Coordinates of C-alpha atoms in Angstrom, one line a residue:
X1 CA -61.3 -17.4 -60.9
X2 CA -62.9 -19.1 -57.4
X3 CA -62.9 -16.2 -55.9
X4 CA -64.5 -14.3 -58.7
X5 CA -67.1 -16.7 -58.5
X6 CA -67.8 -17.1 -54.9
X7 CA -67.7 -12.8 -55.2
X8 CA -70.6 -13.2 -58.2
X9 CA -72.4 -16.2 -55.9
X10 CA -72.4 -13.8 -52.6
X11 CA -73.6 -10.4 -54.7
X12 CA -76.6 -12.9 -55.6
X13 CA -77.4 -13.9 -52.6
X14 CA -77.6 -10.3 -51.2
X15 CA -79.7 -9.2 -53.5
X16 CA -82.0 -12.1 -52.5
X17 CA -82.5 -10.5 -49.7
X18 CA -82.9 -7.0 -51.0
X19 CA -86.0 -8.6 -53.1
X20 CA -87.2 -9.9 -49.8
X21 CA -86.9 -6.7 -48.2
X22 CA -88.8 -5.4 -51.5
X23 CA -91.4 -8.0 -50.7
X24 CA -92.2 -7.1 -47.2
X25 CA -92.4 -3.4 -48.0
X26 CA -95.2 -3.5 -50.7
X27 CA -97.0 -5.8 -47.9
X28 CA -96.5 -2.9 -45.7
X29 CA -98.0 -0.8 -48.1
X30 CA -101.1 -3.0 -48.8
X31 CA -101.9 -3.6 -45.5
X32 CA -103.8 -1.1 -42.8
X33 CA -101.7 0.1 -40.2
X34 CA -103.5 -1.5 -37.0
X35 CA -103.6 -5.3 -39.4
X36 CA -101.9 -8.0 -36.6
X37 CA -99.8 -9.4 -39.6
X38 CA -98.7 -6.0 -41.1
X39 CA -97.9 -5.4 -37.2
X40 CA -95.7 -8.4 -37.6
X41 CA -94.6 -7.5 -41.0
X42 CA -92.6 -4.3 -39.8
X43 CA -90.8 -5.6 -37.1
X44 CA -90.0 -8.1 -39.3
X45 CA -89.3 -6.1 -42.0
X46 CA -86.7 -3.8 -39.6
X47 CA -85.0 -7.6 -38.8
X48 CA -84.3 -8.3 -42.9
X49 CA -83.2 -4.4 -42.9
X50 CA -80.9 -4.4 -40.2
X51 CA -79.3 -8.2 -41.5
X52 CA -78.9 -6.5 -45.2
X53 CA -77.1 -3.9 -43.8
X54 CA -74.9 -5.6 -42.0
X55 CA -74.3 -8.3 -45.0
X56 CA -72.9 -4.9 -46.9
X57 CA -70.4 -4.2 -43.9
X58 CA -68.9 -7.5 -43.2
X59 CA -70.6 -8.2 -40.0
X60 CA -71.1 -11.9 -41.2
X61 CA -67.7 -14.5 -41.1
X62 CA -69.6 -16.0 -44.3
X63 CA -71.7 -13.8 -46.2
X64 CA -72.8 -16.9 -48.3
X65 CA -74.0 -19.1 -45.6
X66 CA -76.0 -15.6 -43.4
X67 CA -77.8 -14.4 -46.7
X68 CA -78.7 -18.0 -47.6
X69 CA -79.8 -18.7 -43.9
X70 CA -81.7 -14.8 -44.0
X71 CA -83.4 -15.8 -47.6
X72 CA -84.5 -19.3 -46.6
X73 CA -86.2 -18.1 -43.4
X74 CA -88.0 -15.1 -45.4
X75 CA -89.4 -17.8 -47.7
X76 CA -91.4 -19.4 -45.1
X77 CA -93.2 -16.6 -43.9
X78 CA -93.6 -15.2 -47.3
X79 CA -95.0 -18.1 -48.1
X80 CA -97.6 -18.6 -45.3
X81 CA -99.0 -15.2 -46.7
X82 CA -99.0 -16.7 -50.1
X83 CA -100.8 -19.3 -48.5
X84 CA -103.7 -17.3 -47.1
X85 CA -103.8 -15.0 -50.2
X86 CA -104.8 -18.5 -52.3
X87 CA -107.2 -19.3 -50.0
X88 CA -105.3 -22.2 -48.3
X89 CA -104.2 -23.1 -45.3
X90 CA -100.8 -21.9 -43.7
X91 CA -98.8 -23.7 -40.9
X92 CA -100.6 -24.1 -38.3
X93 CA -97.6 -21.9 -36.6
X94 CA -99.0 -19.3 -38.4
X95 CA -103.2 -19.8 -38.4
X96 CA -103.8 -17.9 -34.9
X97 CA -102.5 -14.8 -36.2
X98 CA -104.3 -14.8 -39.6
X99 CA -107.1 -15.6 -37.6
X100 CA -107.1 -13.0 -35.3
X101 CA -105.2 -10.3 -37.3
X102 CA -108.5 -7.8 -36.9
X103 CA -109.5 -8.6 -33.3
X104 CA -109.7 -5.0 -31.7
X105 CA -109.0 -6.9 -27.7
X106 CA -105.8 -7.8 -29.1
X107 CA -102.6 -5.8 -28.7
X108 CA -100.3 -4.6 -31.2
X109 CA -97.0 -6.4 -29.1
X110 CA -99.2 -9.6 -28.9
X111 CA -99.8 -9.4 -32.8
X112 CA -95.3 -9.1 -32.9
X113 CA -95.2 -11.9 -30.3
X114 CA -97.3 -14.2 -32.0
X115 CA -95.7 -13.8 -35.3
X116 CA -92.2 -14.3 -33.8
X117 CA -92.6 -16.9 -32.1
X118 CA -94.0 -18.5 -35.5
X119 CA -91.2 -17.7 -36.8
X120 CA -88.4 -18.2 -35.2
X121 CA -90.6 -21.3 -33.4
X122 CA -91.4 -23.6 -36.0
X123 CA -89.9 -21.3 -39.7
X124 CA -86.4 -21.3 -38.2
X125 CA -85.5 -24.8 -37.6
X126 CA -86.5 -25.6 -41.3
X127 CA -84.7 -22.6 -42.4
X128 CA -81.4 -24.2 -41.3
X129 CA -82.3 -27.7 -42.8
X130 CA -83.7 -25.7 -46.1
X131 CA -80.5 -23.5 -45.9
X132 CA -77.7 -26.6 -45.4
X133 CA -79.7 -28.2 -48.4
X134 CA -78.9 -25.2 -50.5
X135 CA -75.2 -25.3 -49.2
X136 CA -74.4 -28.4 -48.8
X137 CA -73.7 -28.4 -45.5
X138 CA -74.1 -29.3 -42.1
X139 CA -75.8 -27.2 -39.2
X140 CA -73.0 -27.1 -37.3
X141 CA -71.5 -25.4 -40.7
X142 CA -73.9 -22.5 -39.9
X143 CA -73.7 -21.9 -36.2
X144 CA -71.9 -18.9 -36.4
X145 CA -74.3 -17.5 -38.5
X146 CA -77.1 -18.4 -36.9
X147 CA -75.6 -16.8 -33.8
X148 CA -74.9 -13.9 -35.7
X149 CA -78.9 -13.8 -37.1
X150 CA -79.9 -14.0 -33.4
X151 CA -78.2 -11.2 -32.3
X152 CA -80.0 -9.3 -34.6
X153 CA -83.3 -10.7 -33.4
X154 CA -82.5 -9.8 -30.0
X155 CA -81.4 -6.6 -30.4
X156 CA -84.5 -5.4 -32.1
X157 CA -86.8 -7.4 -29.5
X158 CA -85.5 -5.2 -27.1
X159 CA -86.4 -2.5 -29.5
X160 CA -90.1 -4.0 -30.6
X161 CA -91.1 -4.2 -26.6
X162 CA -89.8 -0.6 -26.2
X163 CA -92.2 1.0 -29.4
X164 CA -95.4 -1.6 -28.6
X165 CA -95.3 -1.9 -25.2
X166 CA -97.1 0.4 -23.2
X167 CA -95.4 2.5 -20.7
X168 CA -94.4 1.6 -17.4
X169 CA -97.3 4.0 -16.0
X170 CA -99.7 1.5 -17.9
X171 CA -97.9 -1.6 -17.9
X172 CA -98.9 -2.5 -14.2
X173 CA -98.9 -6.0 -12.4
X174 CA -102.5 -6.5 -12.7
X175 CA -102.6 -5.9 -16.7
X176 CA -102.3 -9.5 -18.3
X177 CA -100.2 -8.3 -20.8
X178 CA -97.4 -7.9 -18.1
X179 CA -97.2 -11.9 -17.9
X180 CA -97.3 -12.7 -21.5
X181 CA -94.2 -10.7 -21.4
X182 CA -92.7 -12.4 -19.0
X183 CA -93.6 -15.7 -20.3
X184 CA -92.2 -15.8 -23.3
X185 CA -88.6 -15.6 -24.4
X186 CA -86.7 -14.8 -28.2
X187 CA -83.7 -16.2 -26.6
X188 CA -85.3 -19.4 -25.4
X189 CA -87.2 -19.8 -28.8
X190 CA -84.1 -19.4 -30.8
X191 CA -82.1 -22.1 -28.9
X192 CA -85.1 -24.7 -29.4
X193 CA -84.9 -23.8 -32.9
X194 CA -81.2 -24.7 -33.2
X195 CA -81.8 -28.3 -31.7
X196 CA -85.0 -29.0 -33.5
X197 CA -82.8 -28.3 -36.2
X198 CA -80.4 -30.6 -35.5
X199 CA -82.9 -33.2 -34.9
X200 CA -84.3 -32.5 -38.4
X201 CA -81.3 -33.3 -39.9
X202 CA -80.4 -36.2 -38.0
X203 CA -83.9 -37.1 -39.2
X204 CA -83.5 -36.4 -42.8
X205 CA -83.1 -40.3 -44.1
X206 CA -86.3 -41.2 -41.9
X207 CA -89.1 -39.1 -44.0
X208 CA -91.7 -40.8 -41.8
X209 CA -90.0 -39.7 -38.7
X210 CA -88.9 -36.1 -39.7
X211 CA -92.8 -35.8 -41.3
X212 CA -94.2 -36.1 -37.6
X213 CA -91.2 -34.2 -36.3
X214 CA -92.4 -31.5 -37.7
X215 CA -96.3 -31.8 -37.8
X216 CA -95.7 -31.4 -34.1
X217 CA -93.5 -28.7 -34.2
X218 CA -95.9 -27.1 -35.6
X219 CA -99.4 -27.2 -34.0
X220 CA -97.3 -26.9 -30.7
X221 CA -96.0 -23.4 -31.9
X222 CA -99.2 -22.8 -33.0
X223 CA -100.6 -23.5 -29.5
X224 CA -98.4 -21.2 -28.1
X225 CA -99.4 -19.0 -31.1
X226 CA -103.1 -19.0 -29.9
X227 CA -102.3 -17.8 -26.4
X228 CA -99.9 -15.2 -27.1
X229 CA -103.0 -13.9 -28.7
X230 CA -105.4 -14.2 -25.9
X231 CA -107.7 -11.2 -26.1
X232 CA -107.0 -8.4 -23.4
X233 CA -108.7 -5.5 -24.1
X234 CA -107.4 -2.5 -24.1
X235 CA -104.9 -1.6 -21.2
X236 CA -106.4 -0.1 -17.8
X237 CA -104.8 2.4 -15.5
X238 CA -104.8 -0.2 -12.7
X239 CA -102.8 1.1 -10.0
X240 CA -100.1 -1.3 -8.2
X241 CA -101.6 -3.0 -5.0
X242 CA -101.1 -0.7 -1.5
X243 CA -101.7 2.5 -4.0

């Protein structure tokens, strides 16, 4: 009888995620191509894609705990759009690329950029806490999952810069766009997310303290945000110096 619950419990959970991926798609629809946030909303739309697919095949130790995780994370995002569609204010995590979403100097890969490292930035980290809430659980609970998640991510950031990058006959030294590659890092975002996870938690009987925790969490991602979204224009055949 457990098991036929826990069965019941994880086919729920799924299709939590399938609504999500339902969600993003009829954003995708709605919104014109070259939008910065619909740029955002496919790649990561291809992320909740790839996760559902693999929650069908077993990829995940604990199908509960990685749909729960996926679900929670989707929620935040979801629900800075929400946010803008009222008329309020999202995150600041999130503001730069609202803001800028129909600036024509800015790139499609800095519109992906920017809402990544929203995402996984400041929406992560509270994901976790959110998700261990749900669970009742402890982060370290969900580290394999999480892992698991960020695999995923990784894998199609490789993929993301290969589509919205241009080619290496474009992407020269002297193109600005070339640094703001090189200065920002999935990998390196995902691992502060773990800790200022943990630090959340370990926060969670000092509201005052976890409050600010976050507050700065978030307008420092959203600094980050702003520059990721530096305008550059559109790329120039610049040839490499000596050429």
């Amino acid at each position: 009888m457990v098991r036929l619950e826990r069965f019941a419990q994880d086919t729920v959970l799924v299709h939590g995620v399938d609504a999500v991926v339902r969600r993003m798609r009829a954003l995708d629809a709605l919104w014109p191509e070259r939008d910065g946030v619909a740029v955002f909303n496919r790649v990561y739309l291809a992320v909740t894609e790839e996760v559902a697919g693999r929650l069908e095949t077993g990829h995940f130790g604990d199908v509960r705990a990685a749909a729960t995780l996926d679900v929670r994370f989707a929620e935040r995002y979801l629900g800075a759009v929400d946010a803008v569609a009222r008329d309020r204010r999202p995150p600041a995590c999130w503001r730069p690329l609202f803001q800028l979403r129909g600036h024509p100097g800015v790139r499609p890969l800095q519109f992906a950029l920017a809402g990544i490292n929203a995402h996984i930035g400041h929406d992560l980290a509270l994901a976790v806490v959110d998700a261990c809430r749900t669970l009742g659980c402890e982060p370290a609970d969900l580290e394999g999952e999480f892992d698991r998640v960020g695999e995923v991510l990784i894998t199609l950031e490789e993929r993301i810069r290969e589509d919205l990058a241009p080619g290496p006959d474009l992407l020269r030294i002297a193109d600005p766009l070339t640094h703001l590659l090189g200065a920002w890092s999935l990998e390196r975002a995902r691992d502060a997310a773990w800790s200022a996870a943990r630090g959340l938690w370990a926060f969670r009987g000092l509201p005052d303290l976890a409050g600010e925790f976050v507050e700065r969490l978030d307008s420092g991602v959203g600094l980050v945000g702003r520059c990721l979204l530096t305008p550059l224009g559109p790329p120039r055949h610049t040839a490499l110096p000596g050429r």
